[in-house]
XYZ file of C-alpha atoms in Angstrom:
153
model
C -16.113 13.875 -38.297
C -14.703 16.010 -35.879
C -12.841 15.199 -33.424
C -11.874 17.989 -30.617
C -8.440 17.307 -28.610
C -6.787 14.464 -27.787
C -8.542 10.860 -26.705
C -7.445 11.165 -23.507
C -9.333 14.472 -22.942
C -11.737 14.864 -20.343
C -10.079 12.371 -18.465
C -9.065 15.514 -15.476
C -11.851 14.172 -13.589
C -11.520 10.581 -13.308
C -7.124 10.978 -12.214
C -9.429 13.059 -9.289
C -11.755 9.857 -8.690
C -7.778 7.562 -8.110
C -5.520 8.491 -6.377
C -3.010 6.517 -5.443
C 0.114 7.746 -3.748
C 3.652 6.694 -3.436
C 3.196 6.923 0.600
C 0.943 4.001 -0.245
C 3.161 1.662 -2.227
C 5.955 2.285 0.275
C 3.869 1.615 2.763
C 2.752 -1.650 1.185
C 6.414 -2.583 0.555
C 7.507 -1.680 4.188
C 4.282 -3.625 6.008
C 5.261 -6.977 3.676
C 8.663 -7.156 4.816
C 7.501 -5.937 8.077
C 5.527 -9.586 7.872
C 8.428 -10.888 6.513
C 10.042 -10.017 10.024
C 8.396 -11.556 11.839
C 6.516 -8.523 13.708
C 3.682 -10.077 14.147
C 0.607 -9.653 16.760
C 3.027 -10.678 19.793
C 5.673 -11.082 17.909
C 9.138 -9.756 18.831
C 9.696 -5.784 16.942
C 11.653 -4.387 13.855
C 13.164 -1.238 14.170
C 12.057 0.986 10.974
C 15.484 1.632 10.481
C 15.970 -2.306 9.921
C 12.536 -1.587 7.031
C 13.600 0.882 5.852
C 17.637 -0.397 4.639
C 16.021 -3.373 3.387
C 13.111 -2.013 1.031
C 15.040 0.897 0.802
C 12.676 3.265 1.106
C 13.682 7.233 2.460
C 13.574 6.729 6.801
C 11.509 9.952 7.871
C 8.827 9.096 5.478
C 8.360 5.687 6.282
C 8.695 7.311 10.472
C 5.622 9.488 9.045
C 3.250 6.471 7.767
C 3.889 4.452 10.290
C 2.928 6.475 13.020
C -0.230 7.407 10.817
C -0.500 3.549 10.533
C -0.204 3.324 15.046
C -2.589 5.781 15.251
C -5.202 3.981 12.988
C -4.343 0.745 14.723
C -2.440 -1.239 12.422
C 0.501 -1.248 14.157
C 2.143 -1.117 17.272
C 5.439 0.777 18.187
C 7.858 -0.331 21.259
C 10.598 2.216 22.087
C 13.790 1.926 23.600
C 16.759 -0.787 22.632
C 15.171 -3.572 21.674
C 11.734 -1.372 20.103
C 10.114 -1.111 16.407
C 6.926 -1.928 14.608
C 4.690 -5.112 14.788
C 1.129 -5.532 13.688
C -1.307 -5.079 15.989
C -3.862 -7.493 13.533
C -2.789 -10.594 11.518
C -1.314 -9.393 8.183
C -3.583 -11.565 6.578
C -6.310 -9.390 8.350
C -4.969 -6.022 6.715
C -5.982 -5.005 3.359
C -4.455 -2.812 1.191
C -7.551 -0.859 0.466
C -7.663 -0.506 3.598
C -3.211 1.017 4.119
C -4.175 3.041 0.430
C -7.721 4.953 2.556
C -5.636 5.660 5.317
C -2.579 7.103 3.869
C -4.105 8.595 0.682
C -8.204 9.271 1.832
C -11.360 7.123 0.396
C -11.028 5.603 -3.087
C -14.338 7.136 -5.086
C -15.233 10.323 -3.341
C -15.866 12.531 -6.225
C -17.208 10.726 -7.905
C -19.437 12.444 -10.123
C -22.176 11.372 -11.995
C -20.797 9.557 -15.514
C -21.105 8.557 -19.076
C -22.347 5.232 -18.915
C -21.026 4.350 -15.648
C -17.077 4.483 -16.824
C -15.442 5.762 -14.302
C -17.626 4.798 -11.132
C -17.328 1.238 -12.307
C -13.498 1.796 -12.414
C -13.590 3.001 -8.611
C -15.732 -0.006 -8.276
C -13.472 -2.802 -9.758
C -9.781 -0.855 -8.456
C -11.965 -1.190 -4.272
C -12.767 -4.542 -5.165
C -9.266 -5.160 -5.973
C -7.532 -3.445 -3.348
C -9.606 -4.744 -1.001
C -9.609 -8.262 -1.745
C -5.612 -8.418 -1.561
C -4.338 -8.620 2.315
C -0.440 -7.559 2.788
C -0.193 -11.536 3.867
C -1.713 -11.857 0.060
C 1.415 -8.678 -1.123
C 4.216 -11.408 0.574
C 2.859 -13.861 -1.423
C 3.041 -12.656 -4.382
C 6.236 -10.968 -4.065
C 7.776 -15.146 -2.844
C 6.152 -15.950 -6.314
C 7.506 -12.944 -8.407
C 11.127 -13.631 -6.888
C 9.871 -17.483 -7.316
C 9.156 -17.082 -11.379
C 12.910 -15.011 -11.831
C 15.190 -17.470 -10.909
C 16.997 -19.795 -13.361
C 17.849 -23.626 -11.995
C 20.908 -25.562 -14.017
């Protein structure tokens, strides 16, 4: 038996199928913080600098992400001293997949026929997980993880 190349050879097409950058990760963290801060529809706006500080996300980077999300109708902004961002829709209606696709493009658009449909199945599974997870659920998962790591005496 002859094996050519490393075990991951030929997986370069897989990388092209699924690309999720740090933009999405930072955006989800910031959106979770925004929701935790009470910036729900009709709520009090939260300054973006405050979100940047709380989550240690570079301010200029976060401004770019939130501008995209505002143009897409996920967030709304208010200028001025009492300005900041709020959600347009409840965080329980905003999926992680929606945010990822707004910032990184549609997942799986480069899908080509593959051996036994493995890559297509991987993309479908990822879309199912991200599409079935909302910003509200991310907040709950963060809270659960924090509670799990606390020790009580």
